[in-house]
Amino acid sequence: MSGPAFRTALTDLTGARHPLVQTGMGWVAGPRLVSATAAAGALGILGSATMTTGQLRNAVREVRGRTDQPFGVNLRADAGDARERVRIIVDEGVKVASFALAPSRELIAELKDAGVVVIPSVGARRHAEKVAAWGADAVLVQGGEGGGHTGDVATSVLLPQVVDAVGIPVIAAGGFRDGRGLVAALALGAAGIAMGTRFLLTSDSTVPDAVKARYLAADVRDITVTTAVDGLPHRMLRSELVAGLERAGRPAALLRAVRHAASFREVSGVSWARMVRDGLALRRGKDLTWSQVLLAANTPMMLKSALVDGDPRGGVMAAGQVAGVINDLPSCQELVDRIMAEASRTLERLRPSA
């Protein structure tokens, strides 16, 4: 196990040995991946949006049983049970809370009062400014290269814009996979980098082998942004299913969304009443139409079909553009060691010769 190559505001804030974050991917970032990431010296983040509250508590305890290194939990700030999940984080002594949407000022204060580090994820400067003003400890900013729901501004443009706008540590996401990317992000003012697809494509990830093979076979032209899945821009692998969804049109998509909402309710244990409340919050938070809110019910179950059930034909595969240049499945320890060693070599190469 390698020692820290360098110290940043991110390592100081979280206690992780390296300025690397594994993002809280739903269905993917479970106890096995998170504990392997944390043990390797990076900051692993549990993806709790697809867990019940009971499953979340059990997952936190499982990670704690596997490693004594710091880790975090990712929450949906607009979820009806967000406060209950915050209480679990506080009760269980989790080091970091990250958020897929901007948390309220009150949630940030509650977590900070309990000594939890708060790191919201944002895709625009104005959102970073808002959460910084509300007391967030750091912010994770994802450029358009990132997988899943994404924007249209490249990381290389968005990152320095946010760094210049806020006085808290900024973590860069979207397009990172190696030590060269880490050095580039640090040069642009980041305190570290966050990676989803790169950690998904490790031997510690529970994503089925057949689906990992689809990712590894992709090149950069095989990764697209579509609104056909849930009405929002969503970066994923091209597939027969995605093409079919784009051809099907809105009425068929809405009918499918109702079916998937029922399936997700059964898997998650969430009541219809809570799903409606969450939908209302999502509509307000993202200024969506009711059609788009209904389509958003597609996402969890369509991701589960591929990432858990191993059916790439029946599900969708969220992917950053970086998937097109990843061709191996190292362990988390091998990946982290490799990134940090390459970062050190890159810095050495950039150092002026005497």
mmCIF file with all atom_site columns, N, CA, C and O in Angstrom, residues 221-249:
data_model
loop_
_atom_site.group_PDB
_atom_site.id
_atom_site.type_symbol
_atom_site.label_atom_id
_atom_site.label_alt_id
_atom_site.label_comp_id
_atom_site.label_asym_id
_atom_site.label_entity_id
_atom_site.label_seq_id
_atom_site.pdbx_PDB_ins_code
_atom_site.Cartn_x
_atom_site.Cartn_y
_atom_site.Cartn_z
_atom_site.occupancy
_atom_site.B_iso_or_equiv
_atom_site.pdbx_formal_charge
_atom_site.auth_seq_id
_atom_site.auth_comp_id
_atom_site.auth_asym_id
_atom_site.auth_atom_id
_atom_site.pdbx_PDB_model_num
ATOM 1   N N  . ARG A 1 221 ? -17.030 7.104  -29.319 1.00 0.00 ? 221 ARG A N  1
ATOM 2   C CA . ARG A 1 221 ? -18.213 7.365  -30.146 1.00 0.00 ? 221 ARG A CA 1
ATOM 3   C C  . ARG A 1 221 ? -19.405 6.518  -29.739 1.00 0.00 ? 221 ARG A C  1
ATOM 4   O O  . ARG A 1 221 ? -20.516 6.726  -30.229 1.00 0.00 ? 221 ARG A O  1
ATOM 5   N N  . ASP A 1 222 ? -19.172 5.547  -28.849 1.00 0.00 ? 222 ASP A N  1
ATOM 6   C CA . ASP A 1 222 ? -20.254 4.677  -28.397 1.00 0.00 ? 222 ASP A CA 1
ATOM 7   C C  . ASP A 1 222 ? -20.954 5.210  -27.148 1.00 0.00 ? 222 ASP A C  1
ATOM 8   O O  . ASP A 1 222 ? -21.783 4.518  -26.552 1.00 0.00 ? 222 ASP A O  1
ATOM 9   N N  . ILE A 1 223 ? -20.611 6.417  -26.732 1.00 0.00 ? 223 ILE A N  1
ATOM 10  C CA . ILE A 1 223 ? -21.204 7.011  -25.536 1.00 0.00 ? 223 ILE A CA 1
ATOM 11  C C  . ILE A 1 223 ? -21.986 8.242  -25.964 1.00 0.00 ? 223 ILE A C  1
ATOM 12  O O  . ILE A 1 223 ? -21.470 9.111  -26.658 1.00 0.00 ? 223 ILE A O  1
ATOM 13  N N  . THR A 1 224 ? -23.253 8.285  -25.571 1.00 0.00 ? 224 THR A N  1
ATOM 14  C CA . THR A 1 224 ? -24.153 9.318  -26.075 1.00 0.00 ? 224 THR A CA 1
ATOM 15  C C  . THR A 1 224 ? -24.869 10.020 -24.943 1.00 0.00 ? 224 THR A C  1
ATOM 16  O O  . THR A 1 224 ? -24.854 9.556  -23.800 1.00 0.00 ? 224 THR A O  1
ATOM 17  N N  . VAL A 1 225 ? -25.483 11.131 -25.247 1.00 0.00 ? 225 VAL A N  1
ATOM 18  C CA . VAL A 1 225 ? -26.375 11.818 -24.304 1.00 0.00 ? 225 VAL A CA 1
ATOM 19  C C  . VAL A 1 225 ? -27.778 11.753 -24.882 1.00 0.00 ? 225 VAL A C  1
ATOM 20  O O  . VAL A 1 225 ? -28.001 12.122 -26.043 1.00 0.00 ? 225 VAL A O  1
ATOM 21  N N  . THR A 1 226 ? -28.729 11.265 -24.092 1.00 0.00 ? 226 THR A N  1
ATOM 22  C CA . THR A 1 226 ? -30.100 11.118 -24.557 1.00 0.00 ? 226 THR A CA 1
ATOM 23  C C  . THR A 1 226 ? -31.064 11.625 -23.498 1.00 0.00 ? 226 THR A C  1
ATOM 24  O O  . THR A 1 226 ? -30.762 11.571 -22.298 1.00 0.00 ? 226 THR A O  1
ATOM 25  N N  . THR A 1 227 ? -32.215 12.093 -23.921 1.00 0.00 ? 227 THR A N  1
ATOM 26  C CA . THR A 1 227 ? -33.298 12.452 -23.002 1.00 0.00 ? 227 THR A CA 1
ATOM 27  C C  . THR A 1 227 ? -34.420 11.413 -23.042 1.00 0.00 ? 227 THR A C  1
ATOM 28  O O  . THR A 1 227 ? -35.453 11.585 -22.393 1.00 0.00 ? 227 THR A O  1
ATOM 29  N N  . ALA A 1 228 ? -34.213 10.334 -23.787 1.00 0.00 ? 228 ALA A N  1
ATOM 30  C CA . ALA A 1 228 ? -35.284 9.357  -24.002 1.00 0.00 ? 228 ALA A CA 1
ATOM 31  C C  . ALA A 1 228 ? -35.582 8.525  -22.768 1.00 0.00 ? 228 ALA A C  1
ATOM 32  O O  . ALA A 1 228 ? -36.674 7.972  -22.642 1.00 0.00 ? 228 ALA A O  1
ATOM 33  N N  . VAL A 1 229 ? -34.637 8.401  -21.837 1.00 0.00 ? 229 VAL A N  1
ATOM 34  C CA . VAL A 1 229 ? -34.843 7.530  -20.681 1.00 0.00 ? 229 VAL A CA 1
ATOM 35  C C  . VAL A 1 229 ? -35.734 8.190  -19.645 1.00 0.00 ? 229 VAL A C  1
ATOM 36  O O  . VAL A 1 229 ? -36.694 7.597  -19.154 1.00 0.00 ? 229 VAL A O  1
ATOM 37  N N  . ASP A 1 230 ? -35.431 9.439  -19.274 1.00 0.00 ? 230 ASP A N  1
ATOM 38  C CA . ASP A 1 230 ? -36.202 10.070 -18.206 1.00 0.00 ? 230 ASP A CA 1
ATOM 39  C C  . ASP A 1 230 ? -36.490 11.546 -18.442 1.00 0.00 ? 230 ASP A C  1
ATOM 40  O O  . ASP A 1 230 ? -36.866 12.264 -17.528 1.00 0.00 ? 230 ASP A O  1
ATOM 41  N N  . GLY A 1 231 ? -36.303 12.001 -19.680 1.00 0.00 ? 231 GLY A N  1
ATOM 42  C CA . GLY A 1 231 ? -36.627 13.382 -19.980 1.00 0.00 ? 231 GLY A CA 1
ATOM 43  C C  . GLY A 1 231 ? -35.539 14.381 -19.668 1.00 0.00 ? 231 GLY A C  1
ATOM 44  O O  . GLY A 1 231 ? -35.673 15.563 -19.968 1.00 0.00 ? 231 GLY A O  1
ATOM 45  N N  . LEU A 1 232 ? -34.448 13.927 -19.065 1.00 0.00 ? 232 LEU A N  1
ATOM 46  C CA . LEU A 1 232 ? -33.315 14.784 -18.741 1.00 0.00 ? 232 LEU A CA 1
ATOM 47  C C  . LEU A 1 232 ? -32.083 14.300 -19.495 1.00 0.00 ? 232 LEU A C  1
ATOM 48  O O  . LEU A 1 232 ? -31.973 13.108 -19.815 1.00 0.00 ? 232 LEU A O  1
ATOM 49  N N  . PRO A 1 233 ? -31.122 15.185 -19.795 1.00 0.00 ? 233 PRO A N  1
ATOM 50  C CA . PRO A 1 233 ? -29.897 14.728 -20.480 1.00 0.00 ? 233 PRO A CA 1
ATOM 51  C C  . PRO A 1 233 ? -29.166 13.690 -19.638 1.00 0.00 ? 233 PRO A C  1
ATOM 52  O O  . PRO A 1 233 ? -28.856 13.934 -18.478 1.00 0.00 ? 233 PRO A O  1
ATOM 53  N N  . HIS A 1 234 ? -28.929 12.532 -20.214 1.00 0.00 ? 234 HIS A N  1
ATOM 54  C CA . HIS A 1 234 ? -28.377 11.386 -19.489 1.00 0.00 ? 234 HIS A CA 1
ATOM 55  C C  . HIS A 1 234 ? -27.297 10.759 -20.363 1.00 0.00 ? 234 HIS A C  1
ATOM 56  O O  . HIS A 1 234 ? -27.575 10.303 -21.469 1.00 0.00 ? 234 HIS A O  1
ATOM 57  N N  . ARG A 1 235 ? -26.054 10.752 -19.875 1.00 0.00 ? 235 ARG A N  1
ATOM 58  C CA . ARG A 1 235 ? -24.955 10.178 -20.663 1.00 0.00 ? 235 ARG A CA 1
ATOM 59  C C  . ARG A 1 235 ? -24.843 8.692  -20.371 1.00 0.00 ? 235 ARG A C  1
ATOM 60  O O  . ARG A 1 235 ? -24.750 8.280  -19.218 1.00 0.00 ? 235 ARG A O  1
ATOM 61  N N  . MET A 1 236 ? -24.814 7.879  -21.442 1.00 0.00 ? 236 MET A N  1
ATOM 62  C CA . MET A 1 236 ? -24.792 6.430  -21.293 1.00 0.00 ? 236 MET A CA 1
ATOM 63  C C  . MET A 1 236 ? -24.227 5.774  -22.545 1.00 0.00 ? 236 MET A C  1
ATOM 64  O O  . MET A 1 236 ? -23.994 6.431  -23.565 1.00 0.00 ? 236 MET A O  1
ATOM 65  N N  . LEU A 1 237 ? -24.009 4.462  -22.443 1.00 0.00 ? 237 LEU A N  1
ATOM 66  C CA . LEU A 1 237 ? -23.558 3.718  -23.611 1.00 0.00 ? 237 LEU A CA 1
ATOM 67  C C  . LEU A 1 237 ? -24.679 3.636  -24.639 1.00 0.00 ? 237 LEU A C  1
ATOM 68  O O  . LEU A 1 237 ? -25.852 3.455  -24.289 1.00 0.00 ? 237 LEU A O  1
ATOM 69  N N  . ARG A 1 238 ? -24.301 3.756  -25.909 1.00 0.00 ? 238 ARG A N  1
ATOM 70  C CA . ARG A 1 238 ? -25.275 3.486  -26.966 1.00 0.00 ? 238 ARG A CA 1
ATOM 71  C C  . ARG A 1 238 ? -25.648 2.003  -26.907 1.00 0.00 ? 238 ARG A C  1
ATOM 72  O O  . ARG A 1 238 ? -24.816 1.150  -26.634 1.00 0.00 ? 238 ARG A O  1
ATOM 73  N N  . SER A 1 239 ? -26.888 1.699  -27.179 1.00 0.00 ? 239 SER A N  1
ATOM 74  C CA . SER A 1 239 ? -27.338 0.308  -27.193 1.00 0.00 ? 239 SER A CA 1
ATOM 75  C C  . SER A 1 239 ? -28.604 0.219  -28.032 1.00 0.00 ? 239 SER A C  1
ATOM 76  O O  . SER A 1 239 ? -29.214 1.231  -28.390 1.00 0.00 ? 239 SER A O  1
ATOM 77  N N  . GLU A 1 240 ? -29.005 -1.012 -28.315 1.00 0.00 ? 240 GLU A N  1
ATOM 78  C CA . GLU A 1 240 ? -30.234 -1.226 -29.057 1.00 0.00 ? 240 GLU A CA 1
ATOM 79  C C  . GLU A 1 240 ? -31.424 -0.651 -28.292 1.00 0.00 ? 240 GLU A C  1
ATOM 80  O O  . GLU A 1 240 ? -32.349 -0.081 -28.876 1.00 0.00 ? 240 GLU A O  1
ATOM 81  N N  . LEU A 1 241 ? -31.400 -0.787 -26.968 1.00 0.00 ? 241 LEU A N  1
ATOM 82  C CA . LEU A 1 241 ? -32.497 -0.283 -26.157 1.00 0.00 ? 241 LEU A CA 1
ATOM 83  C C  . LEU A 1 241 ? -32.585 1.236  -26.240 1.00 0.00 ? 241 LEU A C  1
ATOM 84  O O  . LEU A 1 241 ? -33.673 1.795  -26.417 1.00 0.00 ? 241 LEU A O  1
ATOM 85  N N  . VAL A 1 242 ? -31.452 1.921  -26.117 1.00 0.00 ? 242 VAL A N  1
ATOM 86  C CA . VAL A 1 242 ? -31.463 3.381  -26.183 1.00 0.00 ? 242 VAL A CA 1
ATOM 87  C C  . VAL A 1 242 ? -31.994 3.843  -27.536 1.00 0.00 ? 242 VAL A C  1
ATOM 88  O O  . VAL A 1 242 ? -32.820 4.758  -27.625 1.00 0.00 ? 242 VAL A O  1
ATOM 89  N N  . ALA A 1 243 ? -31.543 3.180  -28.596 1.00 0.00 ? 243 ALA A N  1
ATOM 90  C CA . ALA A 1 243 ? -32.040 3.533  -29.931 1.00 0.00 ? 243 ALA A CA 1
ATOM 91  C C  . ALA A 1 243 ? -33.546 3.315  -30.023 1.00 0.00 ? 243 ALA A C  1
ATOM 92  O O  . ALA A 1 243 ? -34.279 4.127  -30.600 1.00 0.00 ? 243 ALA A O  1
ATOM 93  N N  . GLY A 1 244 ? -34.020 2.225  -29.420 1.00 0.00 ? 244 GLY A N  1
ATOM 94  C CA . GLY A 1 244 ? -35.448 1.942  -29.448 1.00 0.00 ? 244 GLY A CA 1
ATOM 95  C C  . GLY A 1 244 ? -36.249 2.962  -28.655 1.00 0.00 ? 244 GLY A C  1
ATOM 96  O O  . GLY A 1 244 ? -37.343 3.370  -29.072 1.00 0.00 ? 244 GLY A O  1
ATOM 97  N N  . LEU A 1 245 ? -35.719 3.385  -27.517 1.00 0.00 ? 245 LEU A N  1
ATOM 98  C CA . LEU A 1 245 ? -36.398 4.393  -26.710 1.00 0.00 ? 245 LEU A CA 1
ATOM 99  C C  . LEU A 1 245 ? -36.507 5.709  -27.467 1.00 0.00 ? 245 LEU A C  1
ATOM 100 O O  . LEU A 1 245 ? -37.527 6.409  -27.403 1.00 0.00 ? 245 LEU A O  1
ATOM 101 N N  . GLU A 1 246 ? -35.455 6.049  -28.178 1.00 0.00 ? 246 GLU A N  1
ATOM 102 C CA . GLU A 1 246 ? -35.462 7.304  -28.928 1.00 0.00 ? 246 GLU A CA 1
ATOM 103 C C  . GLU A 1 246 ? -36.460 7.254  -30.082 1.00 0.00 ? 246 GLU A C  1
ATOM 104 O O  . GLU A 1 246 ? -37.017 8.282  -30.478 1.00 0.00 ? 246 GLU A O  1
ATOM 105 N N  . ARG A 1 247 ? -36.697 6.060  -30.632 1.00 0.00 ? 247 ARG A N  1
ATOM 106 C CA . ARG A 1 247 ? -37.672 5.915  -31.719 1.00 0.00 ? 247 ARG A CA 1
ATOM 107 C C  . ARG A 1 247 ? -39.101 5.845  -31.206 1.00 0.00 ? 247 ARG A C  1
ATOM 108 O O  . ARG A 1 247 ? -40.041 6.154  -31.925 1.00 0.00 ? 247 ARG A O  1
ATOM 109 N N  . ALA A 1 248 ? -39.277 5.407  -29.948 1.00 0.00 ? 248 ALA A N  1
ATOM 110 C CA . ALA A 1 248 ? -40.613 5.067  -29.452 1.00 0.00 ? 248 ALA A CA 1
ATOM 111 C C  . ALA A 1 248 ? -41.515 6.276  -29.269 1.00 0.00 ? 248 ALA A C  1
ATOM 112 O O  . ALA A 1 248 ? -42.726 6.183  -29.421 1.00 0.00 ? 248 ALA A O  1
ATOM 113 N N  . GLY A 1 249 ? -40.958 7.403  -28.921 1.00 0.00 ? 249 GLY A N  1
ATOM 114 C CA . GLY A 1 249 ? -41.785 8.590  -28.711 1.00 0.00 ? 249 GLY A CA 1
ATOM 115 C C  . GLY A 1 249 ? -42.313 8.691  -27.296 1.00 0.00 ? 249 GLY A C  1
ATOM 116 O O  . GLY A 1 249 ? -42.227 7.760  -26.494 1.00 0.00 ? 249 GLY A O  1
#
